[in-house]
């Protein structure tokens, strides 16, 4: 089954404790992206990757890191989480194309930083 | 300027009626794609419809159609014959830079409630 898998689904952590949210896709997609969703703000792109070892900042990259060592995986790293990073996070993947490339989304990770 | 503007925080529609959700966009890139996603209360993101900037005809997918007015930079979603299951948040999104680096911007969403 084609899917994007995020782990964990729920996480409560303390300020400053490094964490990683994993994202894996099984569709051989080149493009992967992380978003955060906050009430009243919609989804905002954090980082995206066009392919292995190619990443770029989205609109809200501060406080986050990513890496793309393999095509299927695109982990999101919070080196020193703060309460303002409490949010719902989505990973998405899609093929690279000039045409219709709907994004396949993971189920989301609800992160609370206390 | 906002790249994607959805001006309707909430909408009500009677079951079986049609409803239009507004979306305007702003880009200087000639190559872009416009998407609509649905997010039910369960939280998953569901792709509904896509319109490319060079597409001559408005996109349609079942009960969903996209009213694309390029000169006005609008990409409104039309849902015909609304059903109770259409109650959800709806997000308009734009993907720019189709020939190179591709950034994606979402609107803040419209919450649609279908009334029996």
Coordinates of N, CA and C in Angstrom, one line a residue:
Chain A
X1 N 0.8 -1.2 0.0 CA 0.0 0.0 0.0 C 0.9 1.2 0.0
X2 N 0.6 2.2 -0.9 CA 1.3 3.4 -1.0 C 1.0 4.3 0.2
X3 N 2.1 4.7 0.9 CA 1.8 5.5 2.1 C 3.0 6.3 2.6
X4 N 2.7 7.3 3.4 CA 3.7 8.1 4.1 C 3.5 7.8 5.6
X5 N 4.6 7.4 6.2 CA 4.5 7.0 7.6 C 5.3 7.9 8.5
X6 N 4.6 8.5 9.5 CA 5.3 9.3 10.4 C 5.3 8.7 11.8
X7 N 6.4 8.9 12.5 CA 6.4 8.4 13.9 C 7.2 9.4 14.8
X8 N 6.7 9.6 16.0 CA 5.5 9.0 16.6 C 4.3 9.8 16.1
X9 N 3.1 9.3 16.5 CA 1.9 10.1 16.2 C 1.6 11.1 17.2
X10 N 2.0 10.9 18.5 CA 1.8 11.8 19.6 C 3.1 11.9 20.4
X11 N 3.5 13.0 20.8 CA 4.7 13.2 21.6 C 4.6 14.4 22.5
X12 N 4.9 14.1 23.8 CA 5.0 15.2 24.7 C 6.4 15.2 25.2
X13 N 7.1 16.4 25.1 CA 8.5 16.4 25.5 C 8.7 17.7 26.4
X14 N 9.9 17.8 26.9 CA 10.3 19.0 27.7 C 11.2 19.9 26.9
X15 N 11.1 21.2 27.2 CA 11.9 22.2 26.5 C 13.4 21.8 26.5
X16 N 14.0 21.9 25.4 CA 15.4 21.6 25.3 C 15.9 20.2 25.0
X17 N 15.0 19.3 25.1 CA 15.3 17.9 24.9 C 15.2 17.5 23.4
X18 N 16.3 17.2 22.8 CA 16.4 17.0 21.3 C 15.4 15.8 20.9
X19 N 14.7 16.0 19.8 CA 13.9 14.9 19.3 C 13.9 14.9 17.8
X20 N 13.5 13.7 17.3 CA 13.4 13.5 15.9 C 12.1 12.9 15.6
X21 N 11.4 13.4 14.6 CA 10.2 12.8 14.0 C 10.6 12.2 12.7
X22 N 10.3 10.9 12.6 CA 10.7 10.2 11.4 C 9.5 10.3 10.3
X23 N 9.9 10.2 9.1 CA 9.0 10.2 8.0 C 9.6 9.3 6.9
X24 N 8.8 8.3 6.4 CA 9.2 7.4 5.4 C 8.1 7.2 4.4
X25 N 8.5 7.1 3.1 CA 7.5 6.9 2.1 C 8.0 5.7 1.2
X26 N 7.0 5.0 0.7 CA 7.3 3.8 -0.1 C 7.0 3.9 -1.6
X27 N 6.9 5.2 -2.1 CA 6.4 5.4 -3.4 C 7.6 5.9 -4.3
X28 N 8.8 5.9 -3.8 CA 9.9 6.3 -4.6 C 9.8 7.8 -5.1
X29 N 9.2 8.6 -4.3 CA 9.0 10.0 -4.6 C 10.3 10.8 -4.4
X30 N 10.5 11.7 -5.3 CA 11.7 12.5 -5.1 C 11.5 13.6 -4.1
X31 N 10.3 14.2 -4.1 CA 10.0 15.4 -3.3 C 9.4 15.0 -2.0
X32 N 9.9 15.6 -0.9 CA 9.4 15.4 0.4 C 9.4 16.7 1.2
X33 N 8.5 16.8 2.1 CA 8.3 18.1 2.7 C 7.7 18.0 4.1
X34 N 8.1 18.9 5.0 CA 7.5 19.0 6.3 C 6.7 20.3 6.5
X35 N 5.5 20.1 7.1 CA 4.6 21.3 7.4 C 4.3 21.2 8.9
X36 N 4.0 22.4 9.4 CA 3.3 22.5 10.7 C 2.0 23.1 10.5
X37 N 1.0 22.7 11.3 CA -0.3 23.2 11.2 C -0.7 23.8 12.6
X38 N -1.1 25.1 12.6 CA -1.5 25.8 13.8 C -2.8 26.4 13.5
X39 N -3.7 26.5 14.6 CA -5.0 27.0 14.4 C -4.9 28.5 13.8
X40 N -5.7 28.7 12.8 CA -5.8 30.0 12.2 C -4.7 30.4 11.3
X41 N -3.7 29.4 11.1 CA -2.5 29.7 10.3 C -2.4 28.7 9.1
X42 N -3.3 27.7 9.1 CA -3.2 26.7 8.0 C -1.9 25.9 8.2
X43 N -1.4 25.4 7.0 CA -0.2 24.6 7.0 C 0.9 25.5 6.5
X44 N 2.0 25.5 7.2 CA 3.2 26.2 6.8 C 4.4 25.3 6.5
X45 N 5.0 25.5 5.4 CA 6.1 24.6 5.0 C 7.4 24.9 5.8
X46 N 8.0 23.9 6.4 CA 9.2 24.1 7.2 C 10.4 23.9 6.4
X47 N 10.5 22.7 5.8 CA 11.6 22.4 4.9 C 11.1 21.5 3.8
X48 N 11.8 21.5 2.7 CA 11.4 20.5 1.7 C 12.7 20.0 1.0
X49 N 12.6 18.9 0.3 CA 13.7 18.2 -0.3 C 13.3 17.8 -1.7
X50 N 14.1 18.2 -2.7 CA 13.8 17.8 -4.1 C 14.4 16.4 -4.4
X51 N 15.4 16.0 -3.6 CA 15.9 14.6 -3.8 C 17.0 14.4 -2.8
X52 N 17.6 13.2 -2.8 CA 18.7 12.9 -1.8 C 19.7 14.0 -1.8
X53 N 20.0 14.4 -0.6 CA 21.0 15.4 -0.3 C 20.7 16.8 -0.8
X54 N 19.4 17.0 -1.2 CA 19.0 18.3 -1.7 C 17.8 18.8 -0.8
X55 N 18.1 19.8 0.0 CA 17.1 20.3 0.9 C 17.0 21.8 0.8
X56 N 15.9 22.4 1.2 CA 15.8 23.8 1.2 C 14.8 24.3 2.2
X57 N 14.9 25.5 2.6 CA 14.1 26.1 3.6 C 12.7 26.4 3.1
X58 N 11.7 26.2 3.9 CA 10.4 26.7 3.5 C 10.1 28.0 4.2
X59 N 8.9 28.2 4.7 CA 8.6 29.5 5.2 C 8.9 29.7 6.7
X60 N 9.0 28.6 7.4 CA 9.2 28.6 8.9 C 10.3 27.6 9.3
X61 N 11.5 27.8 8.9 CA 12.6 26.8 9.2 C 13.3 26.9 10.5
X62 N 13.1 28.1 11.2 CA 13.8 28.3 12.4 C 13.5 27.3 13.5
X63 N 14.6 26.7 14.0 CA 14.4 25.8 15.1 C 14.3 24.3 14.7
X64 N 14.4 24.1 13.4 CA 14.3 22.8 12.8 C 15.5 22.4 11.9
X65 N 15.8 21.2 11.8 CA 16.7 20.7 10.9 C 16.2 19.5 10.2
X66 N 16.7 19.2 9.0 CA 16.3 18.0 8.2 C 17.5 17.4 7.6
X67 N 17.3 16.2 7.2 CA 18.4 15.5 6.4 C 17.7 14.6 5.4
X68 N 18.3 14.4 4.3 CA 17.8 13.4 3.3 C 18.9 12.6 2.7
X69 N 19.3 11.6 3.5 CA 20.4 10.7 3.2 C 19.9 9.5 2.3
X70 N 18.6 9.2 2.4 CA 18.0 8.2 1.5 C 16.7 8.8 0.9
X71 N 16.4 8.2 -0.2 CA 15.2 8.8 -0.9 C 13.9 8.6 -0.1
X72 N 13.8 7.5 0.6 CA 12.6 7.2 1.3 C 12.4 7.9 2.6
X73 N 13.4 8.4 3.2 CA 13.3 9.0 4.6 C 13.7 10.4 4.6
X74 N 12.9 11.1 5.5 CA 13.1 12.6 5.6 C 12.8 13.0 7.0
X75 N 13.7 12.7 7.9 CA 13.4 13.0 9.3 C 13.5 14.5 9.7
X76 N 12.6 14.9 10.6 CA 12.6 16.3 11.1 C 13.2 16.3 12.5
X77 N 14.2 17.2 12.7 CA 15.0 17.2 13.9 C 14.7 18.5 14.6
X78 N 14.4 18.4 15.9 CA 14.3 19.6 16.7 C 15.4 19.5 17.8
X79 N 16.4 20.3 17.6 CA 17.6 20.2 18.4 C 17.4 20.7 19.8
X80 N 16.6 21.7 20.0 CA 16.3 22.2 21.3 C 14.8 22.8 21.3
X81 N 13.9 21.8 21.4 CA 12.5 22.2 21.3 C 12.1 23.3 22.3
X82 N 11.2 24.2 21.8 CA 10.6 25.2 22.7 C 9.1 25.1 22.6
X83 N 8.4 25.7 23.6 CA 6.9 25.6 23.6 C 6.3 26.1 22.4
X84 N 6.9 27.1 21.7 CA 6.3 27.6 20.5 C 6.4 26.6 19.3
X85 N 7.0 25.5 19.5 CA 7.0 24.5 18.5 C 5.9 23.4 18.7
X86 N 5.1 23.6 19.7 CA 4.0 22.8 19.9 C 3.0 23.0 18.8
X87 N 2.7 21.9 18.1 CA 2.0 22.0 16.8 C 1.6 20.6 16.3
X88 N 0.9 20.6 15.2 CA 0.6 19.3 14.5 C 1.5 19.4 13.3
X89 N 2.3 18.3 13.1 CA 3.3 18.3 12.0 C 2.9 17.2 11.0
X90 N 3.0 17.6 9.7 CA 2.7 16.7 8.6 C 4.0 16.5 7.7
X91 N 4.2 15.3 7.3 CA 5.2 15.0 6.3 C 4.4 14.7 5.0
X92 N 5.0 15.1 3.9 CA 4.3 14.8 2.6 C 5.3 14.4 1.6
X93 N 4.9 13.6 0.6 CA 5.8 13.3 -0.5 C 5.0 13.4 -1.8
X94 N 5.8 13.6 -2.9 CA 5.1 13.6 -4.2 C 6.2 13.4 -5.3
X95 N 5.9 13.0 -6.5 CA 6.9 12.9 -7.5 C 7.2 14.4 -8.0
X96 N 8.4 14.5 -8.6 CA 8.8 15.8 -9.2 C 8.2 15.8 -10.6
X97 N 7.4 16.8 -10.9 CA 6.8 16.8 -12.2 C 6.2 18.2 -12.4
X98 N 6.2 18.6 -13.6 CA 5.5 19.9 -13.9 C 4.0 19.8 -13.9
X99 N 3.5 18.6 -13.8 CA 2.1 18.4 -13.9 C 1.4 18.2 -12.6
X100 N 0.4 17.4 -12.6 CA -0.4 17.1 -11.4 C 0.4 16.2 -10.5
X101 N 0.9 16.7 -9.4 CA 1.6 15.8 -8.5 C 1.0 16.1 -7.1
X102 N -0.1 15.5 -6.8 CA -0.7 15.6 -5.5 C 0.2 15.1 -4.5
X103 N 0.2 15.8 -3.3 CA 1.1 15.3 -2.2 C 0.4 14.2 -1.4
X104 N 1.1 13.2 -1.1 CA 0.6 12.2 -0.2 C 1.1 12.6 1.2
X105 N 0.1 12.7 2.1 CA 0.5 13.1 3.5 C 0.5 12.0 4.5
X106 N 1.4 12.1 5.4 CA 1.4 11.2 6.6 C 0.2 11.5 7.5
X107 N 0.0 10.8 8.5 CA -1.1 10.9 9.4 C -1.0 12.1 10.4
X108 N 0.2 12.6 10.5 CA 0.4 13.7 11.4 C 1.1 13.3 12.7
X109 N 1.8 14.2 13.3 CA 2.4 14.0 14.6 C 2.1 15.2 15.4
X110 N 1.4 14.9 16.5 CA 1.0 16.0 17.4 C 2.0 16.1 18.5
X111 N 2.8 17.3 18.5 CA 3.9 17.5 19.4 C 3.5 18.6 20.4
X112 N 3.7 18.2 21.7 CA 3.6 19.2 22.7 C 4.9 19.4 23.4
X113 N 5.3 20.6 23.5 CA 6.6 20.9 24.3 C 6.2 21.7 25.5
X114 N 6.6 21.1 26.7 CA 6.2 21.8 27.9 C 7.5 22.4 28.6
Chain B
X1 N 2.7 40.4 0.7 CA 1.4 40.0 0.3 C 1.2 38.5 0.6
X2 N 0.0 38.1 1.0 CA -0.3 36.7 1.2 C -0.2 36.0 -0.2
X3 N 0.4 34.8 -0.2 CA 0.5 34.1 -1.4 C -0.8 33.4 -1.7
X4 N -1.4 32.9 -0.7 CA -2.7 32.2 -0.8 C -3.7 32.8 0.2
X5 N -4.8 33.3 -0.3 CA -5.8 34.0 0.5 C -7.1 33.2 0.5
X6 N -7.6 32.8 1.6 CA -8.9 32.2 1.7 C -9.6 33.1 2.7
X7 N -10.6 33.8 2.2 CA -11.3 34.9 3.0 C -12.5 34.4 3.8
X8 N -12.9 33.1 3.7 CA -14.0 32.6 4.3 C -13.6 31.7 5.5
X9 N -13.6 32.2 6.7 CA -13.2 31.3 7.8 C -14.1 30.1 8.0
X10 N -15.4 30.4 7.7 CA -16.4 29.3 7.9 C -17.6 29.5 6.9
X11 N -18.1 28.4 6.5 CA -19.3 28.5 5.6 C -20.3 27.4 6.0
X12 N -21.6 27.7 5.7 CA -22.6 26.8 5.9 C -23.3 26.5 4.6
X13 N -23.7 25.3 4.3 CA -24.4 25.0 3.1 C -25.5 23.9 3.4
X14 N -26.6 24.0 2.8 CA -27.6 23.0 3.0 C -27.3 21.8 2.2
X15 N -27.6 20.7 2.8 CA -27.3 19.4 2.1 C -28.0 19.5 0.7
X16 N -27.3 18.9 -0.3 CA -27.7 18.8 -1.7 C -27.5 20.1 -2.5
X17 N -27.2 21.2 -1.8 CA -26.9 22.5 -2.5 C -25.4 22.5 -2.9
X18 N -25.1 23.4 -3.8 CA -23.8 23.7 -4.3 C -23.2 24.8 -3.4
X19 N -21.8 24.7 -3.3 CA -21.1 25.7 -2.5 C -19.8 26.1 -3.2
X20 N -19.4 27.3 -3.1 CA -18.2 27.8 -3.6 C -17.3 28.3 -2.5
X21 N -16.0 27.7 -2.5 CA -15.0 28.2 -1.5 C -14.0 29.0 -2.2
X22 N -13.7 30.2 -1.7 CA -12.9 31.1 -2.5 C -11.4 30.9 -2.2
X23 N -10.6 31.2 -3.2 CA -9.2 31.1 -3.0 C -8.6 32.1 -4.1
X24 N -7.8 33.0 -3.6 CA -7.0 33.8 -4.5 C -5.5 33.6 -4.2
X25 N -4.7 33.8 -5.2 CA -3.3 33.5 -5.1 C -2.4 34.6 -5.7
X26 N -1.2 34.6 -5.3 CA -0.3 35.7 -5.8 C 1.1 35.0 -6.1
X27 N 1.5 35.1 -7.3 CA 2.8 34.6 -7.7 C 3.3 35.3 -9.0
X28 N 4.6 35.4 -9.1 CA 5.1 36.0 -10.4 C 5.7 34.8 -11.2
X29 N 5.7 33.6 -10.7 CA 6.2 32.5 -11.5 C 5.1 32.1 -12.5
X30 N 5.5 31.9 -13.8 CA 4.6 31.5 -14.8 C 4.1 30.1 -14.7
X31 N 4.9 29.3 -14.0 CA 4.6 27.8 -13.9 C 4.2 27.5 -12.4
X32 N 3.0 27.2 -12.2 CA 2.6 26.9 -10.8 C 1.4 25.9 -10.9
X33 N 1.1 25.3 -9.8 CA 0.0 24.4 -9.7 C -0.8 24.8 -8.5
X34 N -2.1 24.6 -8.6 CA -3.1 24.9 -7.5 C -3.8 23.7 -7.1
X35 N -3.9 23.5 -5.8 CA -4.5 22.3 -5.2 C -5.5 22.7 -4.2
X36 N -6.5 21.8 -4.1 CA -7.4 21.8 -2.9 C -7.3 20.5 -2.2
X37 N -7.2 20.7 -0.8 CA -7.2 19.5 0.1 C -8.4 19.6 1.1
X38 N -8.8 18.5 1.5 CA -9.9 18.4 2.5 C -9.3 17.8 3.8
X39 N -9.6 18.4 4.9 CA -9.2 17.8 6.2 C -10.4 17.6 7.1
X40 N -10.8 16.4 7.2 CA -12.0 16.1 8.1 C -11.5 16.2 9.5
X41 N -12.4 16.0 10.4 CA -12.1 16.2 11.8 C -11.1 15.1 12.3
X42 N -11.0 14.0 11.6 CA -10.0 13.0 11.9 C -8.6 13.4 11.7
X43 N -8.4 14.5 10.9 CA -7.1 15.1 10.7 C -6.3 14.8 9.5
X44 N -6.7 13.8 8.7 CA -5.9 13.5 7.6 C -6.1 14.5 6.5
X45 N -5.1 14.6 5.6 CA -5.2 15.5 4.5 C -5.6 14.7 3.2
X46 N -6.6 15.1 2.5 CA -7.2 14.4 1.4 C -7.1 15.3 0.2
X47 N -6.4 14.8 -0.8 CA -6.3 15.6 -2.1 C -7.6 15.6 -2.8
X48 N -8.1 16.7 -3.3 CA -9.3 16.8 -4.0 C -9.2 17.1 -5.5
X49 N -8.4 18.1 -5.9 CA -8.4 18.6 -7.2 C -7.1 19.4 -7.5
X50 N -6.7 19.4 -8.8 CA -5.5 20.1 -9.2 C -5.8 20.9 -10.4
X51 N -5.1 22.1 -10.5 CA -5.2 22.9 -11.7 C -3.8 23.5 -12.0
X52 N -3.3 23.2 -13.2 CA -2.0 23.7 -13.6 C -2.2 25.1 -14.2
X53 N -1.1 25.9 -14.1 CA -1.2 27.3 -14.6 C -1.4 27.4 -16.1
X54 N -1.0 26.3 -16.8 CA -1.1 26.3 -18.3 C -2.4 25.6 -18.8
X55 N -3.1 25.0 -17.8 CA -4.3 24.2 -18.2 C -5.3 25.2 -18.8
X56 N -5.9 24.9 -19.9 CA -6.9 25.7 -20.6 C -8.3 25.5 -20.0
X57 N -8.5 24.3 -19.6 CA -9.9 24.1 -19.1 C -9.9 23.9 -17.5
X58 N -11.0 24.3 -16.9 CA -11.1 24.1 -15.5 C -11.1 22.6 -15.1
X59 N -10.5 22.3 -14.0 CA -10.4 20.9 -13.6 C -11.7 20.5 -13.0
X60 N -12.0 19.2 -13.2 CA -13.2 18.6 -12.5 C -12.8 17.2 -12.0
X61 N -13.3 16.9 -10.8 CA -13.2 15.6 -10.2 C -14.4 15.2 -9.5
X62 N -15.3 14.5 -10.2 CA -16.6 14.1 -9.6 C -17.4 15.3 -9.2
X63 N -17.7 15.5 -8.0 CA -18.6 16.6 -7.5 C -17.7 17.9 -7.3
X64 N -16.4 17.8 -7.5 CA -15.5 18.9 -7.3 C -15.2 19.6 -8.6
X65 N -15.2 20.8 -8.7 CA -14.7 21.5 -9.9 C -13.9 22.8 -9.4
X66 N -13.0 23.2 -10.2 CA -12.1 24.3 -9.8 C -12.4 25.4 -10.8
X67 N -12.9 26.5 -10.3 CA -13.2 27.7 -11.2 C -11.9 28.5 -11.3
X68 N -11.1 28.3 -12.3 CA -9.8 28.9 -12.5 C -9.9 30.2 -13.3
X69 N -9.7 31.3 -12.7 CA -9.7 32.6 -13.4 C -8.3 33.2 -13.3
X70 N -7.5 32.9 -14.3 CA -6.0 33.2 -14.2 C -5.8 34.7 -14.1
X71 N -6.5 35.5 -14.9 CA -6.3 37.0 -14.9 C -6.6 37.5 -13.5
X72 N -7.6 37.0 -12.9 CA -8.0 37.4 -11.5 C -7.2 36.7 -10.4
X73 N -6.4 35.8 -10.8 CA -5.6 34.9 -9.8 C -6.5 34.3 -8.8
X74 N -7.6 33.7 -9.3 CA -8.5 33.0 -8.4 C -8.6 31.6 -8.8
X75 N -8.9 30.7 -7.8 CA -9.0 29.3 -8.0 C -10.0 28.8 -7.0
X76 N -11.3 29.1 -7.2 CA -12.3 28.7 -6.3 C -12.7 27.3 -6.5
X77 N -13.0 26.6 -5.4 CA -13.5 25.3 -5.4 C -15.0 25.3 -5.3
X78 N -15.6 24.5 -6.3 CA -17.1 24.4 -6.3 C -17.4 22.9 -5.9
X79 N -18.2 22.8 -4.9 CA -18.7 21.4 -4.5 C -20.2 21.4 -4.9
X80 N -20.5 20.5 -5.7 CA -21.9 20.4 -6.1 C -22.6 19.3 -5.2
X81 N -23.9 19.4 -5.1 CA -24.7 18.5 -4.3 C -24.0 18.1 -3.0
X82 N -23.9 19.0 -2.1 CA -23.2 18.8 -0.9 C -23.8 17.7 -0.1
X83 N -22.9 16.9 0.6 CA -23.2 15.8 1.4 C -22.8 16.1 2.9
X84 N -23.3 15.4 3.8 CA -23.0 15.6 5.2 C -21.5 15.3 5.4
X85 N -21.0 14.4 4.6 CA -19.6 14.0 4.8 C -18.6 15.0 4.2
X86 N -19.2 16.1 3.6 CA -18.3 17.2 3.1 C -17.9 18.1 4.2
X87 N -18.5 18.0 5.3 CA -18.2 18.9 6.5 C -16.7 18.7 6.8
X88 N -15.9 19.7 6.7 CA -14.5 19.6 7.0 C -13.8 20.9 6.8
X89 N -12.5 20.9 7.0 CA -11.7 22.1 6.6 C -11.2 21.9 5.2
X90 N -11.2 23.0 4.5 CA -10.7 22.9 3.1 C -9.6 23.9 2.9
X91 N -8.5 23.4 2.3 CA -7.3 24.2 2.2 C -7.0 24.3 0.7
X92 N -6.7 25.5 0.3 CA -6.2 25.8 -1.1 C -4.7 25.9 -0.9
X93 N -4.0 25.4 -1.9 CA -2.5 25.4 -1.9 C -1.9 25.7 -3.2
X94 N -0.7 26.3 -3.3 CA -0.1 26.6 -4.5 C 1.4 26.0 -4.5
X95 N 1.8 25.4 -5.6 CA 3.1 25.0 -5.7 C 3.8 25.8 -6.8
X96 N 4.8 26.5 -6.5 CA 5.5 27.4 -7.4 C 6.9 26.7 -7.8
X97 N 7.4 27.2 -8.9 CA 8.7 26.8 -9.3 C 8.7 25.4 -9.9
X98 N 7.8 25.1 -10.7 CA 7.6 23.7 -11.2 C 8.8 23.2 -12.0
X99 N 9.6 24.2 -12.5 CA 10.8 23.7 -13.3 C 12.0 23.6 -12.4
X100 N 11.9 23.9 -11.2 CA 13.1 23.9 -10.4 C 12.7 23.6 -8.9
X101 N 13.2 24.4 -8.0 CA 12.9 24.3 -6.6 C 11.4 24.6 -6.5
X102 N 10.7 23.7 -5.7 CA 9.3 23.8 -5.7 C 8.8 24.1 -4.2
X103 N 8.4 25.4 -4.0 CA 7.8 25.7 -2.7 C 6.3 25.6 -2.7
X104 N 5.8 25.2 -1.6 CA 4.3 25.0 -1.5 C 3.8 26.0 -0.4
X105 N 2.7 26.6 -0.7 CA 2.1 27.5 0.3 C 0.6 27.2 0.4
X106 N 0.2 27.1 1.6 CA -1.2 26.8 1.9 C -1.9 28.0 2.4
X107 N -3.2 28.1 2.1 CA -4.1 29.1 2.8 C -4.4 28.7 4.2
X108 N -5.1 29.6 4.9 CA -5.5 29.3 6.3 C -6.7 28.4 6.4
X109 N -7.4 28.1 5.3 CA -8.5 27.2 5.3 C -9.8 27.8 5.5
X110 N -10.8 27.0 5.1 CA -12.2 27.4 5.2 C -12.9 26.2 5.9
X111 N -13.7 26.4 7.0 CA -14.4 25.3 7.6 C -15.8 25.3 7.0
X112 N -16.1 24.2 6.4 CA -17.4 24.0 5.8 C -18.3 23.1 6.6
X113 N -19.5 23.6 6.9 CA -20.4 22.7 7.6 C -21.7 22.5 6.7
X114 N -22.0 21.3 6.5 CA -23.2 20.9 5.7 C -24.3 20.7 6.7
X115 N -25.4 21.4 6.4 CA -26.6 21.3 7.3 C -27.6 20.3 6.7
X116 N -28.1 19.4 7.5 CA -29.1 18.4 6.9 C -30.4 19.2 6.5

